[in-house]
Short mmCIF file of C-alpha atoms in Angstrom, two decimals:
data_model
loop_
_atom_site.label_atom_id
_atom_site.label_comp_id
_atom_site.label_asym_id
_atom_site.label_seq_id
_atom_site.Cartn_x
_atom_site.Cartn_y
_atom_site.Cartn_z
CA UNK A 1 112.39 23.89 100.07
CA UNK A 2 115.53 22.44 101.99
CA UNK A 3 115.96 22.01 105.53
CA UNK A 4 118.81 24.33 105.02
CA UNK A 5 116.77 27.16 104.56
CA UNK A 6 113.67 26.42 106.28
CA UNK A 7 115.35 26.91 109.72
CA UNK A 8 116.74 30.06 109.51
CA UNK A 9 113.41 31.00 108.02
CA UNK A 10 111.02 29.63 110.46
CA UNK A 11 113.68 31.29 113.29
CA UNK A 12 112.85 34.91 111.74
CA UNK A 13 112.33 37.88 114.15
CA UNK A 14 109.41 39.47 114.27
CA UNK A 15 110.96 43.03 115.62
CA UNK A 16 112.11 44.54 112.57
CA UNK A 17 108.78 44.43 111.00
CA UNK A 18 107.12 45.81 113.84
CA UNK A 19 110.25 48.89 114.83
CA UNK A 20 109.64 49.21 110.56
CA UNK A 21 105.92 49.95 111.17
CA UNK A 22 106.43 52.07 114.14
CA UNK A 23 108.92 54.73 112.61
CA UNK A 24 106.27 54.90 109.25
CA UNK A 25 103.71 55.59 111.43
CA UNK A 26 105.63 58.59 113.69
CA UNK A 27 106.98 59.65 109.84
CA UNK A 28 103.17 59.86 108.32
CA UNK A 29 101.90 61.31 111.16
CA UNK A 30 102.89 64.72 110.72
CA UNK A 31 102.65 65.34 106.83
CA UNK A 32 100.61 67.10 105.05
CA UNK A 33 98.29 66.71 102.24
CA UNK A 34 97.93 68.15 99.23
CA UNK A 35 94.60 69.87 97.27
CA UNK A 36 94.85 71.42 94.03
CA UNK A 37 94.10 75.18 93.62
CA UNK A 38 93.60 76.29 90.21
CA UNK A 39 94.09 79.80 88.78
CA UNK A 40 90.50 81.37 87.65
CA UNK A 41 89.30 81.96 84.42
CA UNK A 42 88.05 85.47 85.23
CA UNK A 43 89.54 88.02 87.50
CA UNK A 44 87.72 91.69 88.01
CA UNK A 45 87.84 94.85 90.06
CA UNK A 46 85.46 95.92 91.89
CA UNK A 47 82.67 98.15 90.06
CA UNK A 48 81.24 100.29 92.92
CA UNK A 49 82.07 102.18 95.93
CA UNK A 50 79.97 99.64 97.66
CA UNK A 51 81.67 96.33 97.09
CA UNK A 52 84.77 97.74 98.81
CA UNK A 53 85.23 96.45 102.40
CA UNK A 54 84.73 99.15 105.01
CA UNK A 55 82.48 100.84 102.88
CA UNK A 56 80.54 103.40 104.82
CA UNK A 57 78.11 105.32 103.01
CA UNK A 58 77.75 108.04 105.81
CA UNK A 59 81.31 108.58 105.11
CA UNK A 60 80.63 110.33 101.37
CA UNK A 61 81.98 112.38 100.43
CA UNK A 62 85.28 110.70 101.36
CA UNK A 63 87.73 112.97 103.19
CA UNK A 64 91.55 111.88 103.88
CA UNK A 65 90.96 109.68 106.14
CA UNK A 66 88.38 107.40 105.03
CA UNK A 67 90.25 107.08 101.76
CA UNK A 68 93.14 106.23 103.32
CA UNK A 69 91.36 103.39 105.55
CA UNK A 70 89.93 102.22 102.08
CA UNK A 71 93.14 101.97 100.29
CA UNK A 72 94.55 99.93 103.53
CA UNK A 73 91.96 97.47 103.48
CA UNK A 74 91.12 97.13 99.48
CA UNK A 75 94.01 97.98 97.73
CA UNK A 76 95.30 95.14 95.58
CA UNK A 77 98.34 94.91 96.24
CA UNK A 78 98.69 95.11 99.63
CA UNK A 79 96.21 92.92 100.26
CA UNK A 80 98.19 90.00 98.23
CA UNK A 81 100.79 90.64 100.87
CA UNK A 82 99.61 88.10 103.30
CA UNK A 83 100.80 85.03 101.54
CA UNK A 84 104.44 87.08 101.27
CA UNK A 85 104.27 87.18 104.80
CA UNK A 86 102.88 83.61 105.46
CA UNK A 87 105.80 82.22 103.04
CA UNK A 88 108.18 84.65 104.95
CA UNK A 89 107.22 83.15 108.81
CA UNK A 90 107.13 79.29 106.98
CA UNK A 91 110.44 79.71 106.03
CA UNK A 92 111.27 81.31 109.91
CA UNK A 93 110.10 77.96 111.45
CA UNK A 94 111.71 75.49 108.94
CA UNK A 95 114.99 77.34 110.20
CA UNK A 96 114.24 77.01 113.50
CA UNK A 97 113.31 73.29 113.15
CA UNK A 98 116.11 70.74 114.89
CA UNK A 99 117.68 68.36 112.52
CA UNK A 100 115.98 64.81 112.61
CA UNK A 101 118.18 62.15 114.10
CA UNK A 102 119.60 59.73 111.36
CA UNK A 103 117.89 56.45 112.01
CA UNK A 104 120.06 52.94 109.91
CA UNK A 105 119.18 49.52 109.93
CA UNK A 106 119.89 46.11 107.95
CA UNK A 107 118.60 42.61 108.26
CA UNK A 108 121.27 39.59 107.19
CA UNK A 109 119.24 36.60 106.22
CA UNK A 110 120.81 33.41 107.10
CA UNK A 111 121.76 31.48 103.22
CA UNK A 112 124.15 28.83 104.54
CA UNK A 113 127.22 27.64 106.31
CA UNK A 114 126.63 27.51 110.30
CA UNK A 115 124.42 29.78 112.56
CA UNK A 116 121.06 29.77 113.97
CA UNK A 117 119.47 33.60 113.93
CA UNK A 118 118.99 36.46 111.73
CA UNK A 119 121.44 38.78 111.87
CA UNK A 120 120.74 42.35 111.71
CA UNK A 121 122.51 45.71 112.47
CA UNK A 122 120.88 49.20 113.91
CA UNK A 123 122.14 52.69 114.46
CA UNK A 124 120.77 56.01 115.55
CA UNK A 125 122.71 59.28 115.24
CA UNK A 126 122.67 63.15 115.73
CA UNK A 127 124.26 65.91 113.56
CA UNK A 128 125.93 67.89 116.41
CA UNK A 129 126.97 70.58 113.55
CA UNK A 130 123.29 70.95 113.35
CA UNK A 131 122.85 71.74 117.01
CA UNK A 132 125.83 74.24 117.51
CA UNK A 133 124.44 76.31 115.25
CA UNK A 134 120.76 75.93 115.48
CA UNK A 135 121.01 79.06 117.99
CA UNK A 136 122.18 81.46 115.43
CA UNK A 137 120.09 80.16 112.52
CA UNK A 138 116.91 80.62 114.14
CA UNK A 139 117.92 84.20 115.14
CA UNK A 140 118.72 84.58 111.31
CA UNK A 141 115.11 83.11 110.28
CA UNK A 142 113.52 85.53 113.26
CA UNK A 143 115.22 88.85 111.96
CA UNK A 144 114.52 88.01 108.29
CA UNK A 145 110.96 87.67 109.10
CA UNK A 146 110.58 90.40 111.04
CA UNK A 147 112.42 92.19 107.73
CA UNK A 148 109.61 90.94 105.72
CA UNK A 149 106.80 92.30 108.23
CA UNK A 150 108.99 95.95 108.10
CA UNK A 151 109.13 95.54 104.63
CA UNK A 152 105.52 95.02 104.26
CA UNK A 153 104.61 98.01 106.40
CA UNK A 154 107.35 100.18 104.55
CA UNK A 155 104.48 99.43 101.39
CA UNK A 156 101.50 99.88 102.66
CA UNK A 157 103.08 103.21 104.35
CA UNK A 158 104.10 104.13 100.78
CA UNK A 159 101.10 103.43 99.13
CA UNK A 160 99.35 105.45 101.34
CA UNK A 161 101.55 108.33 100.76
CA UNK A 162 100.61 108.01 97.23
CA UNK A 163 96.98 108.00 98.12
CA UNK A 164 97.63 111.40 99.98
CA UNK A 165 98.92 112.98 96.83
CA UNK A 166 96.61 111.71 94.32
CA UNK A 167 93.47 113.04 96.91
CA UNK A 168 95.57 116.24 97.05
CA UNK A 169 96.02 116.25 93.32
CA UNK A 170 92.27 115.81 92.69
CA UNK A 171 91.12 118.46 94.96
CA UNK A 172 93.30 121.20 93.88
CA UNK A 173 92.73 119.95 89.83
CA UNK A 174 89.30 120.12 90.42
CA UNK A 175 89.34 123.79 91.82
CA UNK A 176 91.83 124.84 89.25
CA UNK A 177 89.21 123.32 86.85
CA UNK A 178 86.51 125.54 87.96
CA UNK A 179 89.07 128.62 87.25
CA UNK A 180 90.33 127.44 83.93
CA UNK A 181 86.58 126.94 82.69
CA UNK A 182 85.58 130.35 83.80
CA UNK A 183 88.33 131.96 82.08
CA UNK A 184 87.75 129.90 78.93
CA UNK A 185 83.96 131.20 79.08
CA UNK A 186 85.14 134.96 79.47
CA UNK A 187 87.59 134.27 76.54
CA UNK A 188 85.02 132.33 74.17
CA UNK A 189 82.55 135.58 74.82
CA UNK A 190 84.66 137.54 73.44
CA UNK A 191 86.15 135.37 70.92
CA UNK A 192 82.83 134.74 69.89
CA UNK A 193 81.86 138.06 69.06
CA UNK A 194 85.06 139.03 67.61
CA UNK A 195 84.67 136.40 65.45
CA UNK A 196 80.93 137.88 64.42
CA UNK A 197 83.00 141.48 64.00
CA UNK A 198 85.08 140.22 61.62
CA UNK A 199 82.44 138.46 59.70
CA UNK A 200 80.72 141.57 59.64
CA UNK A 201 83.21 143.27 58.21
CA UNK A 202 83.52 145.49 61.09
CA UNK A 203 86.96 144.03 62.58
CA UNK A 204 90.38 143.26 60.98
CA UNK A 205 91.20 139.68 62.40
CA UNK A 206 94.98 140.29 62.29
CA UNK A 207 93.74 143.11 65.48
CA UNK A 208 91.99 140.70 67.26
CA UNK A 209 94.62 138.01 66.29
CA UNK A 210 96.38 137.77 70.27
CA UNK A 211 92.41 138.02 71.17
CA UNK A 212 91.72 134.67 69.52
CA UNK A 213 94.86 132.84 70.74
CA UNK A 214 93.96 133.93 73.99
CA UNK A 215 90.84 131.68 73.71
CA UNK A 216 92.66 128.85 72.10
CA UNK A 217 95.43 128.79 74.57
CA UNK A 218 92.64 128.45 77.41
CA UNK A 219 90.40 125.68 75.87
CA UNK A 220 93.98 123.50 75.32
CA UNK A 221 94.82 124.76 79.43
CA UNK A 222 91.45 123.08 79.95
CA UNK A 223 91.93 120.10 78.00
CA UNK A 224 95.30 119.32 79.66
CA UNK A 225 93.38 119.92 83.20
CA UNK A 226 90.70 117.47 82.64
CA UNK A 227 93.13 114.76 80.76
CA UNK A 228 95.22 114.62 83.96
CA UNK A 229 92.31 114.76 86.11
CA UNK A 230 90.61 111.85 84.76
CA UNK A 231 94.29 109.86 84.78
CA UNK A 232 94.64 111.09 88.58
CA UNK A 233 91.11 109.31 88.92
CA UNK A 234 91.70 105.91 87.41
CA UNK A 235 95.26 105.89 89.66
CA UNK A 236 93.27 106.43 92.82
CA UNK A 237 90.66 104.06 91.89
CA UNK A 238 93.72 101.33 91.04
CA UNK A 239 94.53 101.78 94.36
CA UNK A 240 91.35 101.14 95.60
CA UNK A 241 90.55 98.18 93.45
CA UNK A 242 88.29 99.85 91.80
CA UNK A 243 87.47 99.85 87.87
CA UNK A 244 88.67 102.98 86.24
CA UNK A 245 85.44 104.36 85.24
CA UNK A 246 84.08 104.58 88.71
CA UNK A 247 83.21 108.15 90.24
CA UNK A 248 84.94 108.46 93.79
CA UNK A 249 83.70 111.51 95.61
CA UNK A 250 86.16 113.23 97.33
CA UNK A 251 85.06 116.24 100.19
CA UNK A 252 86.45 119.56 98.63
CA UNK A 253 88.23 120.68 101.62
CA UNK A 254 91.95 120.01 102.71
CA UNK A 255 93.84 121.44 105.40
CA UNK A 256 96.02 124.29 104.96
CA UNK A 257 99.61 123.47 104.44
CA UNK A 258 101.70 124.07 107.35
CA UNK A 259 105.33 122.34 107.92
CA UNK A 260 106.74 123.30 111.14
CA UNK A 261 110.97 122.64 109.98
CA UNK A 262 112.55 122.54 113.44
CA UNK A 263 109.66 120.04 114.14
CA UNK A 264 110.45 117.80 110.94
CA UNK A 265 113.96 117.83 111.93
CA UNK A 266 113.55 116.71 115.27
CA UNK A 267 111.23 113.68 114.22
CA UNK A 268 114.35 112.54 111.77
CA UNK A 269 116.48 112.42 114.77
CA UNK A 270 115.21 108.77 115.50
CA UNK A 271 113.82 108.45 112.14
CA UNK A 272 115.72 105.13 112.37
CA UNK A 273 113.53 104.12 114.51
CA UNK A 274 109.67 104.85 112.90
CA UNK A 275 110.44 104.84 109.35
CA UNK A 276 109.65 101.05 108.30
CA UNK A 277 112.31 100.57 105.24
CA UNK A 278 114.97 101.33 107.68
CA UNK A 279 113.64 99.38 110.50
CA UNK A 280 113.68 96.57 107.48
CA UNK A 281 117.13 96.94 106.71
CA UNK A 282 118.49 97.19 110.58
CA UNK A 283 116.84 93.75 110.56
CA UNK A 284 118.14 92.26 107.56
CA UNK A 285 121.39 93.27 108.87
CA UNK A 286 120.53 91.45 112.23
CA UNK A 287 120.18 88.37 110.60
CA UNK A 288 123.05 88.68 108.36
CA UNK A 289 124.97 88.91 111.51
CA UNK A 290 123.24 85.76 112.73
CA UNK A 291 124.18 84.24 109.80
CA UNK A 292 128.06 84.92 109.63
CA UNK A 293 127.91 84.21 113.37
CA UNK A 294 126.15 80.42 112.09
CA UNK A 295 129.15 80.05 109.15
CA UNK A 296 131.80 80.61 111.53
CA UNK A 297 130.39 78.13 114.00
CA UNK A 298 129.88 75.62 110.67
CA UNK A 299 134.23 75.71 110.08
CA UNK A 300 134.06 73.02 112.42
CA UNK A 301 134.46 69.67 110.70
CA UNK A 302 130.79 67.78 110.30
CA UNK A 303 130.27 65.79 113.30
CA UNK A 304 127.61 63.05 114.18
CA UNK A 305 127.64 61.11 117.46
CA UNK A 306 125.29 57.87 117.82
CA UNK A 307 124.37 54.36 118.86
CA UNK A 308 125.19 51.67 116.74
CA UNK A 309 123.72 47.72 117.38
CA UNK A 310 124.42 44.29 115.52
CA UNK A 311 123.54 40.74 116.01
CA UNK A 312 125.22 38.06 113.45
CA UNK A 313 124.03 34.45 112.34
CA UNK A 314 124.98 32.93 115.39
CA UNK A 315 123.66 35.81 118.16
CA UNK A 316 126.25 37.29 119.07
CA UNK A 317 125.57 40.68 119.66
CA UNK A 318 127.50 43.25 120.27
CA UNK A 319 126.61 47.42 120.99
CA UNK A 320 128.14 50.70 121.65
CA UNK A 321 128.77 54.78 120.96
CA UNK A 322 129.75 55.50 117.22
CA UNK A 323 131.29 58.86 115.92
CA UNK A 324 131.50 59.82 112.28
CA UNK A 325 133.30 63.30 111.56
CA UNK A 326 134.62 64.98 108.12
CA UNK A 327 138.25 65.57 107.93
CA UNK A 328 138.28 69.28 107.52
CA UNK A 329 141.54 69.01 104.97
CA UNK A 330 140.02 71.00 101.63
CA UNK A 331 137.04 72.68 102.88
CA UNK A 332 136.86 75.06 106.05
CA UNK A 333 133.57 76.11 104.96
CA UNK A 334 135.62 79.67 104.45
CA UNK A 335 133.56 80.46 101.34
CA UNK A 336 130.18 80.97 103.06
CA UNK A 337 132.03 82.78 105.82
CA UNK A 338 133.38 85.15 103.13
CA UNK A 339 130.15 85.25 101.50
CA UNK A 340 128.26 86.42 104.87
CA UNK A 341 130.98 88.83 105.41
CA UNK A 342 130.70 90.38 101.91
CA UNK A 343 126.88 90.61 102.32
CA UNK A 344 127.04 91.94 106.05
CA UNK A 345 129.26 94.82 104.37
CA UNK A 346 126.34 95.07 101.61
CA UNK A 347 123.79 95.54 104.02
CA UNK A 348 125.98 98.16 106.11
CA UNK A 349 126.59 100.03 103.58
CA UNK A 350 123.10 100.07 102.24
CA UNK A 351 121.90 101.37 105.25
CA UNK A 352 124.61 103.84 105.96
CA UNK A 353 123.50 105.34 101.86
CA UNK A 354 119.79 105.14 103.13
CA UNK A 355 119.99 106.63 105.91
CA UNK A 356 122.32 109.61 105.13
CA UNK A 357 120.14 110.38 101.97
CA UNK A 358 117.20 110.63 103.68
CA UNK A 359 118.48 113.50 105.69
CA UNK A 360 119.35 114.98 102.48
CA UNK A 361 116.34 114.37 100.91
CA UNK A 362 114.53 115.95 104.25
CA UNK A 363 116.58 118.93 103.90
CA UNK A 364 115.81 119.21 99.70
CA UNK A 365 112.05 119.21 100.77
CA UNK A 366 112.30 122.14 103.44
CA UNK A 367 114.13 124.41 101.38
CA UNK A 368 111.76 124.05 98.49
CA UNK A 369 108.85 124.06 100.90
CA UNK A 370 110.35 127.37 102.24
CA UNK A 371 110.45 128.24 98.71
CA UNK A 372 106.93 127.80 98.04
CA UNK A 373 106.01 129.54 101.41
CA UNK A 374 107.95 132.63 100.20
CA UNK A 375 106.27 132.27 97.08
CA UNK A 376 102.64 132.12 98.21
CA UNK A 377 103.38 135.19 100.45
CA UNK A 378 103.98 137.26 97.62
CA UNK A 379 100.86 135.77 95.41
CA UNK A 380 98.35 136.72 98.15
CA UNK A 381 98.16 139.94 98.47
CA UNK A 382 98.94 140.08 94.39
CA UNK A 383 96.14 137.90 93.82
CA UNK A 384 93.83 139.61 95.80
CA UNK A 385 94.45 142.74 94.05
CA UNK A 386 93.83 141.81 91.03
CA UNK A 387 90.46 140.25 92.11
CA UNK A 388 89.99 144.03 93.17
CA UNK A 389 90.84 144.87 89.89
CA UNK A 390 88.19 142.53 87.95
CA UNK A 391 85.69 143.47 90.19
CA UNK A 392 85.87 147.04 89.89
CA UNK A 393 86.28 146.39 86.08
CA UNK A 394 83.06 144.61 85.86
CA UNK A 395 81.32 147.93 87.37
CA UNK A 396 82.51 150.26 85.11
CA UNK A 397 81.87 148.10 82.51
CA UNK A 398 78.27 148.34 83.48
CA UNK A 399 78.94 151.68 83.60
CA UNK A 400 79.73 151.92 79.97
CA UNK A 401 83.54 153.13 80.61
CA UNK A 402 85.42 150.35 79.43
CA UNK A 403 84.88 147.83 76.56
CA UNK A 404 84.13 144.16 77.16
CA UNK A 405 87.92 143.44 75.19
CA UNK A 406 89.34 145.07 78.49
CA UNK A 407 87.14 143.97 81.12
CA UNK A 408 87.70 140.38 80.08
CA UNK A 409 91.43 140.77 80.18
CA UNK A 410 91.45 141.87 83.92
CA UNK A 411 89.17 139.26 84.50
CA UNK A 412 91.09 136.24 83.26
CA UNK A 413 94.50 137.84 84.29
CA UNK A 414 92.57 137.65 88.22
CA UNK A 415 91.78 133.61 87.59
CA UNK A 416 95.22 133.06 86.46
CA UNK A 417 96.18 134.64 89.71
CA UNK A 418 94.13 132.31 91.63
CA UNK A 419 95.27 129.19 89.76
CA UNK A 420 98.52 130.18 90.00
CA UNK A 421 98.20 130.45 93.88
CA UNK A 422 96.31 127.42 93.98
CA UNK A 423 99.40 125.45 92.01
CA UNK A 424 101.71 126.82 94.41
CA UNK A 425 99.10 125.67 97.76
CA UNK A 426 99.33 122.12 95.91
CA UNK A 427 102.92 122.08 95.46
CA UNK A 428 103.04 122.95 99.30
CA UNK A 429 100.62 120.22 100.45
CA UNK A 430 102.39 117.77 98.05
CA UNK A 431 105.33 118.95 99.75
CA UNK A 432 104.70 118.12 103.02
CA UNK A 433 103.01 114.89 102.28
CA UNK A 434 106.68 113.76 101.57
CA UNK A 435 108.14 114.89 104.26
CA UNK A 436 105.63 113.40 106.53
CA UNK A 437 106.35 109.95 104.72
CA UNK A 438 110.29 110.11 105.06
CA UNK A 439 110.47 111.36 108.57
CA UNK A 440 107.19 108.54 109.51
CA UNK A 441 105.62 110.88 111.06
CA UNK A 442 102.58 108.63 112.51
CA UNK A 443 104.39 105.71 112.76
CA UNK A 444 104.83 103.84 115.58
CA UNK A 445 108.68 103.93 117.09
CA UNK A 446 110.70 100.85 117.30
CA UNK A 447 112.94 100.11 120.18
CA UNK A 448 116.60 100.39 119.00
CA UNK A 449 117.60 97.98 121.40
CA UNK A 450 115.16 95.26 120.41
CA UNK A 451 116.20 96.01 116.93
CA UNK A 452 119.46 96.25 116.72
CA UNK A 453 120.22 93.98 119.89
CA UNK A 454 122.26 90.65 118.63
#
């Protein structure tokens, strides 16, 4: 090698290998690693009552309550909700993260010609555009995952409403059930003798011809009843993570349906406030204001202030502030401001629609519940006369004054009083499981202010 170049060389700094190793080290420290997780090969719902968590077998049969405590903690698709709301509050501190410094550097070796050091140059610098509007941004990434928490609860508040109807469902199938069966057992008496009649010779079958539909039109009655029963059961036991052929025991007793309307309405005064989906959207719309606030701040042209450092060849060295800004002639970063405008309106009017027809959809479900009220009135005391009816039926027809043709008529016409008073206390109790899910009732109520505040 020449003398030439074995001065410079032997002259080398030893600072930019050692600054070199001290910025890898601060920019390892802090990453993370990565592990593989593979998919399984074999995914399965749970086959027994038992395997579900909060499983209490003192609890059976399972009452309104305890399903709904098992659908909270089991159900499948709530429970995959977690990593939606991990990925949601990741993203919230990324947002709220402040932008690295930008950290330059080059080293000049000396070839030829005169000089007697390495030269080198260094700069540090912050994006100030970064910092004005790190304020809003993180307010953004705070209301949007708060929106995803709301949103979250807004599910697992509907899925329990759905767990209320299909436990309502079940009962009241499995009562009307026990009706249906008895009047298909009066019918197939009957049927079955008139059918022995006629083979006898002792009957016409065109007489007896309404007789035998009669018991055909029950045993299909019954056969719709237990098809929807048994798809009512593998719906509730989806929600429970359960396989479809499991047996859930459900008590046989529900509360009486009773709606109180002046109380309904009042609770939907500050249903804004309790019900989660709307508490979701008056968040999303938070951050969306957060956000158009952050565009509006961003029009400002790109601007990085820092400290920039050089030595050349011969060590002269030389140091001071450095600016570097974007000439804001084409772009005024107006088209994200007019995209967070357009969605801010989005979101308004969303949540204007939402709220105004849930107060319509409030007032719907009263007047049909009032309908249903009137309606049940008027089956009572009809219902309960015909019962009479049957019963004093079934004594004469020991008595050997009417025929068993008769007798069974007044006896199935009383069940399909019942069943149609027990369709009617379903439809009621369906009735105001809705309107206890749009108004929230049970829900916890927000603060406006802590919503809503900017």
């Amino acid at each position: 090698m020449s003398p030439s170049f074995a001065k410079p060389l032997a002259g080398r700094s030893a600072w930019p290998r050692k600054a070199a190793a001290v910025l890898l080290t601060a920019c390892l420290g802090g990453c993370a690693t990565y592990h593989a997780k593979p998919l399984p090969a074999q995914a399965a719902s749970s086959s027994s009552l038992s395997q579900l968590q909060g499983y209490d077998t003192a609890a059976l049969p399972l009452d309104m309550a305890a399903v709904e405590r098992l659908v909270l903690l089991n159900n499948p698709d709530l429970r995959s909700q977690h990593a939606r709301r991990q990925a949601a509050q990741a993203q919230r501190k990324q947002d709220g993260v402040l932008p690295n410094p930008s950290v330059g550097g080059n080293v000049g070796y000396l070839l030829s010609g005169a000089g007697d050091a390495t030269a080198w140059t260094a700069s540090i610098s912050q994006d100030i555009t970064s910092l004005i509007t790190l304020r809003p941004r993180r307010e953004a990434a705070q209301a949007t995952a708060d929106e995803v928490d709301a949103g979250l609860l807004w599910e697992q508040w509907q899925v329990l409403g759905k767990a209320r109807l299909l436990v309502i469902d079940l009962v009241e199938g499995q009562r009307q059930i026990a009706l249906q069966q008895q009047a298909l057992d009066a019918l197939a008496q009957r049927e079955s003798r008139i059918v022995s009649a006629v083979g006898a010779g002792n009957m016409e079958r065109v007489t007896v011809a309404s007789d035998l539909a009669a018991a055909a039109d029950a045993r299909t009655a019954l056969n719709d009843l237990q098809r929807r029963q048994l798809d009512l059961q593998q719906q509730l036991n989806a929600l429970l993570g359960l396989k479809p052929d499991v047996v859930v025991p459900l008590s046989p007793s529900l509360p009486a349906p009773s709606v109180d309307a002046a109380s309904i309405r009042q609770q939907f005064d500050d249903v804004s406030r309790r019900r989660p989906d709307l508490v979701a959207l008056q968040l999303g719309y938070r951050a969306q204001e957060a956000t158009l606030r952050a565009a509006v701040l961003a029009q400002f042209p790109p601007l990085a202030i820092g400290y920039d450092a050089s030595q050349d060849n011969s060590r002269v060295r030389n140091g001071g502030p450095a600016v570097n800004f974007t000439l804001p002639l084409f772009d005024h970063n107006q088209h994200n401001v007019a995209i967070a405008k357009a969605t801010r309106e989005q979101l308004h009017q969303e949540y204007t629609v939402r709220l105004a027809t849930s107060r319509d959809e409030v007032d719907a479900l009263l007047a049909q519940y009032a309908q249903l009220d009137a309606q049940q009135k008027t089956l009572v005391p009809a219902t309960d006369s015909a019962v009479h009816a049957s019963a004093q039926a079934g004594q004469a027809a020991q008595a050997g004054l009417l025929d068993l043709r008769n007798v069974t008529d007044l006896h199935v016409a009383a069940l399909n009083r019942q069943l149609a008073q027990l369709a009617t206390e379903q439809a009621m109790l369906e009735q105001q499981a809705a309107l206890e899910l749009l108004v929230g009732r049970g829900m916890p109520t927000a603060l406006e202010q802590d919503v809503m505040a900017p």
